[in-house]
Coordinates of N, CA, C and O in Angstrom, one line a residue:
M1 N 1.3 8.9 10.5 CA 0.9 8.3 11.8 C 1.9 7.3 12.1 O 2.5 6.6 11.5
D2 N 2.2 7.3 13.5 CA 3.1 6.2 14.1 C 2.7 4.7 13.7 O 1.3 4.4 14.0
A3 N 3.5 4.0 13.1 CA 3.1 2.6 12.6 C 2.5 1.9 13.8 O 1.5 0.9 13.5
Q4 N 3.0 1.8 15.1 CA 2.4 1.0 16.2 C 1.1 1.6 16.6 O 0.4 0.5 16.8
R5 N 1.0 2.9 16.6 CA -0.5 3.4 16.8 C -1.4 2.8 15.8 O -2.5 2.7 16.2
L6 N -0.9 2.8 14.6 CA -1.7 2.4 13.5 C -2.3 0.9 13.6 O -3.4 0.4 13.7
F7 N -1.4 0.0 13.8 CA -1.5 -1.4 14.0 C -2.5 -1.6 15.2 O -3.1 -2.7 15.2
E8 N -2.4 -0.6 16.1 CA -3.1 -1.0 17.5 C -4.5 -0.4 17.3 O -5.6 -0.6 18.2
D9 N -4.8 0.3 16.2 CA -6.3 0.9 16.1 C -7.4 0.0 15.6 O -7.2 -0.7 14.7
P10 N -8.4 0.0 16.4 CA -9.6 -0.9 16.1 C -10.2 -1.0 14.6 O -10.5 -1.8 13.9
A11 N -10.2 0.4 14.2 CA -10.6 0.8 12.6 C -9.8 0.2 11.7 O -10.2 -0.4 10.7
F12 N -8.3 0.2 11.9 CA -7.5 -0.4 11.0 C -7.6 -1.9 11.2 O -7.7 -2.5 10.0
L13 N -7.5 -2.6 12.3 CA -7.9 -4.0 12.3 C -9.1 -4.4 11.8 O -9.2 -5.4 11.2
E14 N -10.3 -3.4 11.9 CA -11.5 -3.7 11.3 C -11.3 -3.9 9.5 O -11.7 -4.7 8.9
I15 N -10.5 -3.0 9.1 CA -10.2 -2.9 7.6 C -9.5 -4.1 7.4 O -9.6 -4.9 6.3
C16 N -8.3 -4.6 8.0 CA -7.5 -5.6 7.7 C -8.1 -6.9 7.7 O -7.7 -7.9 7.0
S17 N -9.0 -7.1 8.6 CA -9.7 -8.3 8.7 C -10.9 -8.5 8.0 O -11.6 -9.7 8.0
N18 N -11.3 -7.8 7.0 CA -12.2 -7.9 5.9 C -12.0 -9.3 5.2 O -11.0 -9.4 4.6
P19 N -12.8 -10.2 5.2 CA -12.5 -11.5 4.6 C -12.4 -11.3 3.2 O -11.5 -12.1 2.6
E20 N -13.0 -10.4 2.6 CA -12.9 -10.4 1.0 C -11.4 -9.7 0.7 O -10.8 -10.4 -0.2
L21 N -10.8 -8.8 1.4 CA -9.5 -8.5 1.5 C -8.7 -9.5 1.7 O -7.5 -9.6 0.8
I22 N -8.8 -10.4 2.7 CA -7.8 -11.5 2.9 C -7.8 -12.4 1.9 O -6.8 -12.9 1.4
A23 N -9.1 -12.9 1.2 CA -9.3 -13.8 0.2 C -8.6 -13.1 -1.1 O -8.0 -14.1 -1.6
F24 N -8.6 -12.1 -1.3 CA -7.9 -11.4 -2.5 C -6.5 -11.7 -2.5 O -5.7 -11.9 -3.4
C25 N -6.0 -11.2 -1.4 CA -4.6 -11.2 -1.2 C -4.0 -12.6 -1.2 O -3.0 -12.9 -1.8
R26 N -4.9 -13.4 -0.7 CA -4.3 -14.8 -0.8 C -4.5 -15.5 -2.3 O -3.8 -16.5 -2.6
E27 N -5.4 -15.2 -2.9 CA -5.7 -15.5 -4.2 C -4.4 -14.9 -5.1 O -4.1 -15.7 -6.0
T28 N -4.1 -13.7 -4.7 CA -2.9 -13.2 -5.7 C -1.6 -13.5 -5.2 O -0.7 -14.1 -6.2
L29 N -1.2 -13.7 -3.9 CA 0.1 -14.2 -3.5 C 0.3 -15.7 -3.1 O 1.2 -16.3 -2.8
G30 N -1.1 -16.3 -2.9 CA -1.0 -17.6 -2.2 C -1.3 -17.7 -0.8 O -1.6 -16.8 -0.2
P31 N -1.3 -18.7 -0.3 CA -1.8 -19.1 1.1 C -1.0 -18.6 2.3 O -1.3 -18.1 3.2
R32 N 0.3 -18.1 1.8 CA 1.2 -17.7 2.8 C 1.2 -16.1 2.8 O 2.0 -15.4 3.7
A33 N 0.3 -15.5 2.1 CA 0.2 -14.0 2.1 C -0.2 -13.5 3.5 O -0.9 -14.2 4.3
A34 N 0.6 -12.3 4.0 CA 0.5 -11.8 5.5 C 0.8 -10.5 5.4 O 1.3 -9.8 4.6
L35 N -0.2 -9.7 6.1 CA -0.1 -8.2 6.4 C 1.4 -8.0 7.2 O 1.6 -8.6 8.0
S36 N 2.3 -7.2 6.4 CA 3.6 -7.1 6.7 C 3.8 -5.9 7.4 O 4.8 -5.5 8.1
W37 N 3.1 -4.6 6.6 CA 3.3 -3.2 7.2 C 2.4 -2.3 6.8 O 1.5 -3.0 5.8
A38 N 2.2 -1.2 7.3 CA 1.1 -0.5 6.9 C 1.6 1.1 7.0 O 2.6 1.3 7.8
W39 N 1.0 2.1 6.0 CA 1.2 3.5 6.3 C 0.0 4.3 6.3 O -1.0 3.9 5.6
A40 N -0.1 5.2 7.1 CA -1.2 6.2 6.9 C -0.6 7.6 6.7 O 0.3 7.9 7.6
W41 N -0.9 8.5 5.6 CA -0.4 9.6 5.4 C -1.5 10.9 5.0 O -2.6 10.3 4.4
I42 N -1.0 11.9 5.1 CA -1.9 13.0 4.5 C -1.0 13.7 3.5 O 0.0 14.2 3.9
S43 N -1.6 13.8 2.1 CA -0.9 14.5 1.4 C -1.2 16.1 1.3 O -2.6 16.3 1.4
Q44 N -0.4 16.9 1.4 CA -0.7 18.4 1.3 C -0.6 19.2 0.1 O 0.3 18.7 -0.6
P45 N -1.3 20.2 -0.2 CA -1.2 20.8 -1.7 C 0.1 21.6 -1.4 O 0.5 22.3 -0.3
T46 N 0.9 21.5 -2.5 CA 2.2 22.3 -2.5 C 2.4 22.9 -3.8 O 3.4 23.9 -3.6
G47 N 1.8 22.5 -4.8 CA 1.8 23.2 -6.0 C 3.1 22.5 -6.7 O 3.4 22.8 -8.0
F48 N 3.8 21.5 -6.4 CA 4.8 20.8 -7.1 C 4.9 19.5 -6.5 O 4.4 19.0 -5.2
A49 N 5.5 18.4 -7.1 CA 5.8 17.1 -6.5 C 6.6 16.9 -5.6 O 7.8 17.5 -5.8
Y50 N 6.3 16.3 -4.4 CA 7.3 15.9 -3.5 C 8.3 14.9 -4.2 O 8.2 14.3 -5.1
Q51 N 9.6 14.9 -3.8 CA 10.6 13.9 -4.5 C 9.9 12.3 -4.5 O 10.1 11.8 -5.3
N52 N 9.1 12.0 -3.2 CA 8.6 10.7 -3.3 C 7.4 10.6 -4.2 O 6.8 9.4 -4.3
Q53 N 7.0 11.7 -5.0 CA 5.9 11.6 -5.8 C 6.6 11.3 -7.1 O 5.7 11.4 -8.2
N54 N 7.8 11.3 -7.5 CA 8.3 11.1 -8.8 C 8.3 9.6 -9.2 O 8.0 8.8 -8.2
W55 N 8.5 9.6 -10.6 CA 8.4 8.0 -10.9 C 9.2 7.2 -10.1 O 10.5 7.4 -10.0
H56 N 9.0 6.0 -9.6 CA 9.8 5.0 -9.2 C 9.1 3.7 -9.2 O 7.9 3.5 -9.6
R57 N 9.7 2.7 -8.6 CA 9.4 1.2 -8.3 C 9.4 1.0 -6.8 O 10.6 1.5 -6.3
D58 N 8.7 0.4 -6.3 CA 8.8 -0.1 -4.8 C 9.7 -1.3 -4.7 O 9.2 -2.3 -5.0
C59 N 10.8 -1.1 -4.3 CA 12.0 -2.3 -4.5 C 12.5 -2.7 -3.3 O 13.6 -3.6 -3.3
A60 N 12.1 -1.8 -2.2 CA 13.0 -2.3 -0.8 C 12.1 -3.3 0.1 O 12.5 -3.4 1.0
E61 N 11.0 -3.8 -0.7 CA 10.3 -4.9 0.1 C 10.6 -6.1 -0.5 O 11.2 -6.3 -1.4
P62 N 9.9 -7.2 0.1 CA 9.9 -8.4 -0.5 C 9.4 -8.5 -1.9 O 8.7 -7.8 -2.3
L63 N 10.1 -9.7 -2.6 CA 9.6 -9.5 -4.0 C 8.2 -9.9 -4.3 O 7.6 -9.6 -5.3
N64 N 7.8 -10.7 -3.3 CA 6.4 -11.3 -3.6 C 5.5 -10.5 -2.8 O 5.1 -10.6 -1.6
F65 N 5.0 -9.3 -3.2 CA 4.1 -8.3 -2.4 C 3.0 -7.7 -3.3 O 3.3 -7.6 -4.5
I66 N 2.1 -7.3 -2.7 CA 1.1 -6.1 -3.5 C 0.9 -5.2 -2.3 O 1.1 -5.3 -1.2
R67 N 0.4 -4.0 -2.5 CA 0.1 -2.9 -1.8 C -1.5 -2.8 -2.1 O -2.0 -2.7 -3.1
V68 N -2.1 -2.4 -0.9 CA -3.4 -2.4 -0.8 C -3.7 -0.9 -0.2 O -3.3 -0.4 0.6
F69 N -4.3 -0.1 -1.2 CA -4.9 1.3 -0.9 C -6.1 1.6 -0.3 O -7.0 0.8 -1.2
V70 N -6.5 2.3 0.4 CA -7.7 2.8 0.9 C -7.6 4.2 1.1 O -7.3 4.6 2.0
P71 N -8.1 5.0 0.1 CA -8.4 6.5 0.1 C -9.4 6.8 1.5 O -10.5 6.3 1.6
L72 N -8.8 7.9 2.1 CA -9.5 8.3 3.4 C -10.4 9.5 2.9 O -11.0 10.2 3.8
S73 N -10.1 10.0 1.6 CA -11.0 11.1 0.9 C -11.1 10.8 -0.5 O -10.2 10.0 -1.0
P74 N -12.3 11.4 -1.1 CA -12.2 11.0 -2.6 C -11.2 11.5 -3.4 O -10.6 12.5 -3.2
I75 N -11.0 10.5 -4.5 CA -9.8 10.9 -5.5 C -10.7 10.7 -6.8 O -10.8 9.6 -7.4
E76 N -11.2 11.8 -7.3 CA -12.2 11.8 -8.4 C -11.5 12.4 -9.5 O -12.1 12.0 -10.7
T77 N -10.5 13.1 -9.5 CA -10.0 13.8 -10.7 C -8.6 14.0 -10.4 O -8.1 13.7 -9.3
R78 N -7.7 14.5 -11.2 CA -6.3 14.9 -11.0 C -6.0 15.7 -9.9 O -5.0 15.7 -9.4
E79 N -6.9 16.6 -9.8 CA -6.7 17.7 -8.6 C -6.7 17.0 -7.2 O -6.2 17.6 -6.5
D80 N -7.1 15.8 -7.1 CA -7.2 15.0 -5.8 C -5.9 14.2 -5.6 O -6.0 13.5 -4.6
G81 N -4.8 14.3 -6.4 CA -3.7 13.8 -6.2 C -4.0 12.2 -6.3 O -3.4 11.4 -5.5
P82 N -4.0 11.7 -7.6 CA -4.4 10.2 -7.6 C -2.8 9.3 -7.9 O -2.0 10.3 -8.3
L83 N -2.8 8.3 -7.8 CA -1.7 7.5 -8.3 C -1.6 7.4 -9.6 O -2.7 7.1 -10.4
E84 N -0.6 7.3 -10.2 CA -0.3 7.2 -11.8 C 0.5 6.1 -11.8 O 1.4 6.0 -11.2
M85 N 0.1 5.2 -12.8 CA 0.9 4.0 -13.0 C 1.3 4.1 -14.5 O 0.5 4.4 -15.4
I86 N 2.2 3.2 -14.9 CA 2.4 2.8 -16.2 C 2.3 1.3 -16.1 O 3.2 0.6 -15.7
P87 N 1.1 0.8 -16.7 CA 1.1 -0.5 -16.7 C 1.8 -1.4 -17.5 O 2.6 -1.1 -18.2
K88 N 2.0 -2.9 -16.8 CA 2.8 -3.8 -17.4 C 4.4 -3.6 -17.6 O 5.2 -4.0 -18.4
T89 N 4.7 -2.5 -16.5 CA 6.3 -2.4 -16.4 C 6.9 -3.0 -15.3 O 8.1 -2.8 -15.1
S90 N 6.1 -4.0 -14.3 CA 6.8 -4.8 -13.3 C 7.9 -5.7 -13.8 O 8.8 -6.0 -13.3
G91 N 7.6 -6.1 -15.0 CA 8.5 -7.2 -15.6 C 9.7 -6.6 -16.5 O 10.5 -7.4 -17.1
L92 N 9.6 -5.6 -16.8 CA 10.6 -4.7 -17.7 C 12.1 -4.7 -16.9 O 12.1 -4.2 -15.8
R93 N 13.1 -5.0 -17.5 CA 14.5 -5.1 -17.1 C 14.9 -3.5 -17.0 O 15.9 -3.3 -16.1
E94 N 14.5 -2.7 -17.8 CA 15.0 -1.5 -17.9 C 14.5 -0.7 -16.8 O 13.3 -1.0 -16.3
F95 N 14.9 0.4 -16.3 CA 14.6 1.2 -15.1 C 14.5 0.4 -13.7 O 13.8 0.8 -12.8
Y96 N 15.5 -0.7 -13.6 CA 15.4 -1.5 -12.5 C 16.4 -0.7 -11.4 O 16.4 -1.0 -10.3
E97 N 17.1 0.3 -11.8 CA 17.8 1.3 -11.0 C 17.1 1.7 -9.8 O 16.0 2.4 -10.1
V98 N 17.6 1.5 -8.7 CA 16.8 2.0 -7.6 C 17.1 3.8 -7.3 O 17.8 4.2 -6.9
R99 N 16.0 4.4 -7.9 CA 16.2 6.0 -8.0 C 14.7 6.4 -8.4 O 14.1 5.6 -8.9
R100 N 14.6 7.6 -8.5 CA 13.6 8.4 -9.0 C 13.7 8.7 -10.4 O 14.9 9.1 -10.6
F101 N 12.7 8.7 -11.2 CA 12.9 9.0 -12.5 C 12.1 10.3 -13.2 O 10.9 10.4 -12.6
A102 N 12.7 11.1 -14.0 CA 12.0 12.2 -14.5 C 10.7 11.8 -15.4 O 11.1 10.9 -16.1
D103 N 10.1 12.7 -15.7 CA 9.0 12.4 -16.6 C 9.5 12.5 -18.0 O 9.1 11.3 -18.6
G104 N 10.6 13.1 -18.3 CA 11.1 13.0 -19.7 C 11.6 11.7 -20.1 O 11.7 11.2 -21.3
E105 N 12.3 11.1 -19.0 CA 12.9 9.7 -19.2 C 11.9 8.8 -19.5 O 12.3 7.7 -20.2
L106 N 10.7 8.7 -19.2 CA 9.7 7.9 -19.3 C 8.7 8.2 -20.3 O 8.0 7.4 -20.5
E107 N 8.8 9.2 -20.9 CA 7.7 10.0 -21.7 C 7.5 8.8 -22.9 O 6.3 8.5 -23.1
P108 N 8.4 8.3 -23.6 CA 8.2 7.2 -24.5 C 7.6 6.0 -24.0 O 6.8 5.6 -24.7
L109 N 8.1 5.4 -22.8 CA 7.3 4.5 -22.4 C 5.8 4.7 -21.9 O 5.1 3.8 -22.1
K110 N 5.5 5.8 -21.4 CA 4.2 6.1 -20.9 C 3.3 6.1 -22.3 O 2.3 5.8 -22.2
Q111 N 3.9 6.8 -23.5 CA 3.2 6.9 -24.7 C 3.0 5.2 -25.2 O 1.8 4.8 -25.6
A112 N 3.9 4.4 -25.2 CA 3.8 3.1 -25.6 C 2.9 2.1 -24.7 O 2.1 1.3 -25.2
M113 N 3.0 2.3 -23.3 CA 2.3 1.4 -22.6 C 0.9 2.1 -22.1 O 0.1 1.5 -21.5
G114 N 0.7 3.4 -22.0 CA -0.5 4.0 -21.8 C -0.7 4.3 -20.2 O -1.3 3.6 -19.7
A115 N 0.2 5.1 -19.6 CA 0.1 5.5 -18.5 C -1.5 6.1 -18.0 O -2.2 6.6 -18.7
G116 N -1.9 5.7 -16.7 CA -3.1 6.1 -16.3 C -3.1 6.5 -14.7 O -2.3 6.2 -14.2
V117 N -4.1 7.0 -14.6 CA -4.4 7.3 -12.8 C -5.5 6.4 -12.1 O -6.2 5.9 -13.0
V118 N -5.5 6.3 -10.9 CA -6.5 5.3 -10.2 C -7.3 6.2 -9.5 O -6.9 7.2 -8.6
L119 N -8.5 6.3 -9.9 CA -9.7 7.0 -9.3 C -10.5 6.2 -8.2 O -10.5 5.1 -8.7
A120 N -10.9 6.7 -7.1 CA -11.5 6.1 -6.2 C -12.3 6.9 -5.1 O -12.1 8.2 -5.2
E121 N -13.2 6.4 -4.6 CA -14.2 6.8 -3.7 C -13.5 6.6 -2.4 O -12.6 5.6 -2.0
K122 N -13.8 7.5 -1.3 CA -13.7 7.3 0.0 C -13.9 6.2 0.4 O -14.7 5.7 0.4
G123 N -12.7 5.2 1.1 CA -13.0 3.9 1.5 C -13.1 2.9 0.6 O -13.2 1.7 1.0
D124 N -12.9 3.0 -0.8 CA -12.6 2.2 -1.9 C -11.5 1.3 -1.4 O -10.4 1.9 -0.7
V125 N -11.1 0.2 -1.9 CA -10.1 -0.6 -1.7 C -9.5 -0.8 -3.2 O -10.1 -1.4 -4.0
Y126 N -8.1 -0.6 -3.5 CA -7.5 -1.2 -4.8 C -6.2 -1.6 -4.3 O -5.3 -1.4 -3.4
F127 N -6.1 -2.5 -5.1 CA -4.5 -3.5 -5.0 C -3.7 -3.2 -6.1 O -4.3 -3.1 -7.4
V128 N -2.5 -2.9 -5.8 CA -1.4 -2.4 -7.0 C -0.2 -3.4 -6.7 O 0.1 -3.4 -5.5
N129 N 0.3 -3.7 -7.9 CA 1.7 -4.2 -7.9 C 2.5 -3.0 -8.0 O 2.8 -2.2 -9.1
T130 N 3.1 -2.5 -6.9 CA 3.9 -1.3 -6.9 C 5.3 -1.4 -7.4 O 6.2 -0.6 -7.2
F131 N 5.8 -2.7 -7.9 CA 7.1 -2.8 -8.5 C 6.9 -2.2 -9.9 O 7.7 -2.1 -10.7
A132 N 5.5 -1.9 -10.4 CA 5.3 -1.4 -11.6 C 5.6 0.0 -11.6 O 5.6 0.7 -10.2
L133 N 6.0 0.8 -12.6 CA 6.5 2.3 -12.4 C 5.3 3.1 -12.0 O 4.4 2.9 -12.6
H134 N 5.5 4.0 -11.0 CA 4.2 4.6 -10.7 C 4.8 5.9 -9.8 O 6.3 5.9 -9.6
R135 N 3.7 6.8 -9.8 CA 4.1 8.0 -8.9 C 2.9 8.5 -8.2 O 1.8 8.4 -8.7
G136 N 3.1 9.3 -7.2 CA 1.9 9.9 -6.7 C 1.8 11.4 -7.2 O 2.9 12.0 -7.6
T137 N 0.5 11.8 -7.7 CA 0.5 13.0 -8.1 C 0.1 14.1 -7.0 O -0.7 13.9 -6.3
P138 N 0.6 15.4 -7.2 CA 0.4 16.3 -6.1 C -1.1 16.8 -6.0 O -1.8 16.9 -7.1
P139 N -1.9 16.7 -5.0 CA -3.2 17.1 -4.5 C -3.3 18.6 -4.5 O -2.4 19.4 -4.3
S140 N -4.5 19.2 -5.0 CA -4.7 20.7 -4.8 C -5.5 20.9 -3.3 O -5.6 22.1 -3.1
H141 N -5.6 20.0 -2.7 CA -6.3 20.0 -1.4 C -5.7 18.8 -0.5 O -5.3 17.7 -1.2
R142 N -5.9 18.8 0.7 CA -5.2 17.8 1.5 C -6.3 16.4 1.3 O -7.3 16.3 0.9
R143 N -5.4 15.4 1.4 CA -6.0 14.0 0.9 C -5.2 12.9 1.7 O -4.0 13.1 2.0
G144 N -6.1 12.1 2.4 CA -5.6 11.1 3.4 C -5.6 9.6 2.6 O -6.6 9.5 1.8
M145 N -4.6 8.9 2.9 CA -4.5 7.6 2.5 C -3.9 6.5 3.4 O -3.1 7.0 4.2
L146 N -4.6 5.3 3.3 CA -4.0 4.3 4.1 C -3.5 3.5 2.9 O -4.2 3.0 2.1
S147 N -2.2 2.6 3.3 CA -1.7 1.7 2.5 C -1.2 0.4 3.3 O -0.4 0.5 4.2
L148 N -1.5 -0.8 2.8 CA -1.2 -2.0 3.7 C -0.2 -2.7 2.7 O -0.3 -2.8 1.4
L149 N 0.9 -3.4 3.0 CA 1.7 -4.0 2.6 C 1.5 -5.6 2.8 O 1.5 -5.9 4.0
V150 N 1.0 -6.4 2.0 CA 0.7 -7.8 2.3 C 1.9 -8.4 1.3 O 2.0 -8.2 0.0
S151 N 2.6 -9.7 2.1 CA 3.6 -10.2 1.4 C 3.8 -11.5 1.8 O 3.2 -12.0 2.8
I152 N 4.5 -12.3 1.1 CA 4.8 -13.7 1.6 C 5.8 -13.6 2.6 O 5.7 -14.2 3.8
G153 N 6.9 -13.0 2.5 CA 8.0 -12.7 3.5 C 7.8 -11.5 4.1 O 7.1 -10.6 3.6
P154 N 8.2 -11.3 5.2 CA 8.0 -10.0 6.2 C 9.0 -8.7 5.4 O 9.8 -9.1 4.8
S155 N 8.3 -7.6 5.8 CA 8.9 -6.3 5.5 C 10.2 -6.0 6.2 O 10.1 -6.9 7.2
H156 N 11.3 -5.5 5.6 CA 12.4 -5.3 6.6 C 11.8 -4.4 7.7 O 12.7 -4.2 8.9
R157 N 10.8 -3.7 7.9 CA 10.2 -2.9 8.9 C 9.5 -3.8 9.8 O 9.3 -3.4 10.9
T158 N 8.8 -5.1 9.4 CA 7.9 -5.9 10.2 C 8.6 -6.2 11.7 O 7.9 -6.0 12.7
P159 N 9.8 -6.5 11.9 CA 10.3 -6.6 13.4 C 10.3 -5.4 14.3 O 10.1 -5.9 15.6
S160 N 10.0 -4.3 13.9 CA 9.8 -3.2 14.8 C 8.4 -3.2 15.3 O 8.0 -2.3 16.1
I161 N 7.5 -3.9 14.9 CA 6.0 -3.7 15.3 C 5.9 -4.7 16.7 O 6.3 -6.0 16.4
R162 N 5.4 -4.3 17.5 CA 5.1 -5.2 18.7 C 3.9 -5.9 18.5 O 2.6 -5.3 18.1
K163 N 3.8 -7.2 18.5 CA 2.7 -7.9 18.1 C 1.9 -7.7 19.3 O 2.1 -7.9 20.6
L164 N 0.5 -7.7 18.8 CA -0.6 -7.6 19.8 C -0.9 -9.1 20.3 O -0.9 -10.3 19.6
K165 N -1.5 -9.2 21.3 CA -2.0 -10.4 22.1 C -3.3 -10.4 21.3 O -3.9 -9.3 21.5
L166 N -3.8 -11.6 21.2 CA -5.2 -11.6 20.8 C -6.3 -10.9 21.7 O -7.1 -10.5 21.2
R167 N -5.8 -11.1 23.0 CA -7.0 -10.5 23.9 C -6.8 -8.8 23.7 O -7.9 -8.2 24.3
E168 N -5.8 -8.5 23.3 CA -5.9 -6.9 23.0 C -6.7 -6.6 21.6 O -6.9 -5.4 21.5
V169 N -7.1 -7.4 20.8 CA -7.7 -7.2 19.6 C -9.2 -7.1 20.0 O -9.9 -7.8 21.0
P170 N -10.2 -6.1 19.4 CA -11.5 -5.9 19.8 C -12.3 -7.3 19.6 O -11.8 -8.1 18.5
E171 N -12.9 -7.7 20.5 CA -13.6 -9.0 20.7 C -14.3 -9.4 19.4 O -14.2 -10.4 19.1
H172 N -15.0 -8.5 18.7 CA -15.8 -8.9 17.7 C -14.7 -9.2 16.5 O -15.4 -10.1 15.5
L173 N -13.6 -9.0 16.4 CA -12.7 -9.3 15.3 C -11.8 -10.7 15.7 O -11.3 -11.1 14.9
R174 N -12.0 -11.0 16.8 CA -11.0 -12.1 17.4 C -11.3 -13.4 16.5 O -10.5 -14.3 16.0
P175 N -12.7 -13.7 16.3 CA -13.1 -15.1 15.4 C -12.4 -15.0 13.9 O -11.8 -15.9 13.4
L176 N -12.4 -13.7 13.3 CA -12.1 -13.5 11.9 C -10.5 -13.6 12.1 O -9.7 -14.3 11.1
I177 N -9.8 -12.9 12.9 CA -8.1 -12.9 13.1 C -7.8 -14.5 13.5 O -6.8 -15.1 12.8
R178 N -8.5 -15.3 14.5 CA -8.2 -16.6 14.8 C -8.2 -17.5 13.8 O -7.4 -18.3 13.2
K179 N -9.2 -17.2 12.7 CA -9.6 -18.0 11.6 C -8.3 -17.7 10.4 O -8.2 -18.7 9.7
N180 N -8.0 -16.5 10.2 CA -6.9 -16.2 9.5 C -5.7 -15.8 10.0 O -4.7 -14.9 9.8
R181 N -5.2 -16.6 11.2 CA -4.0 -16.4 11.9 C -2.7 -16.2 11.1 O -2.2 -15.3 11.3
S182 N -2.7 -17.0 10.0 CA -1.3 -16.9 9.2 C -1.3 -15.5 8.4 O -0.2 -15.0 8.2
F183 N -2.4 -14.7 8.3 CA -2.5 -13.4 7.5 C -2.1 -12.5 8.6 O -1.5 -11.6 8.0
F184 N -2.5 -12.7 10.0 CA -1.9 -12.0 10.8 C -0.8 -12.3 11.6 O -0.5 -11.7 12.8
R185 N 0.0 -13.3 11.0 CA 1.2 -13.7 12.0 C 2.2 -12.8 12.3 O 2.8 -12.7 13.3
H186 N 2.5 -11.5 11.7 CA 3.3 -10.5 12.0 C 2.7 -9.5 12.8 O 3.3 -8.7 13.6
L187 N 1.4 -9.5 13.0 CA 0.8 -8.5 13.8 C 0.1 -9.0 15.2 O 0.1 -8.1 16.1
V188 N -0.4 -10.1 15.3 CA -1.1 -10.7 16.4 C -0.4 -12.1 16.6 O -0.3 -13.1 15.7
G189 N 0.2 -12.1 18.3 CA 0.9 -13.5 18.3 C 0.1 -14.3 19.3 O -0.9 -13.8 19.7

C-alpha cells in the first residue's frame, strides 16, 4: 500500500493513537518515541521464501527503534507465515554484516539461542526489536500485515511523508493526537 495513503487512512490513525500503544513505545524508547514510518503488505503463498524472508537484521533505520506489528489475518500456525526470531541476538557483534543469511549459517546459533515464531490473532499487537536476527516465513495462503516503525530519530523515509494538518485528522482522534503531539511529530503538523 502506498505509504501516504496509509498515513492518511482513518483506521490507521485509530490504531496509532491507541494510548496503550503510545505508552508502551514511550516506556521502551523514552518520551521522544515517535511514529516514523509504516508498511502494510500482503504475503502471497509461493512455496518458497522471498529474498526478504531470509534471515536478516533491520539496520537501515535509526538505532533506537522498535517495530510494532498488527496482523490483519490470524497467524495461528507455521502455515500462516509467522515472523521467526532468534532471541537475544540484537547485541551480538557477529552477523552485523548487512545481508541476508542462509539457514545453514545460523543453525548453530538457532540451536543455542532457541529460535521461535510469533503467533497472533487478527488485530493483536506485538512489539519487536528487529535488530535481532529474524525472517518472515512463507504462508500457505494470503496474509496481511501492518507494521509501524517507532523511533527516537526519524526514519530515512520520514521526509517523504506529507504531514497532515490536525484539521485533516478525524475529529474524534484530535484530542488524543493533540495530547501526544510529540509521538505524531513526523505525521501531523
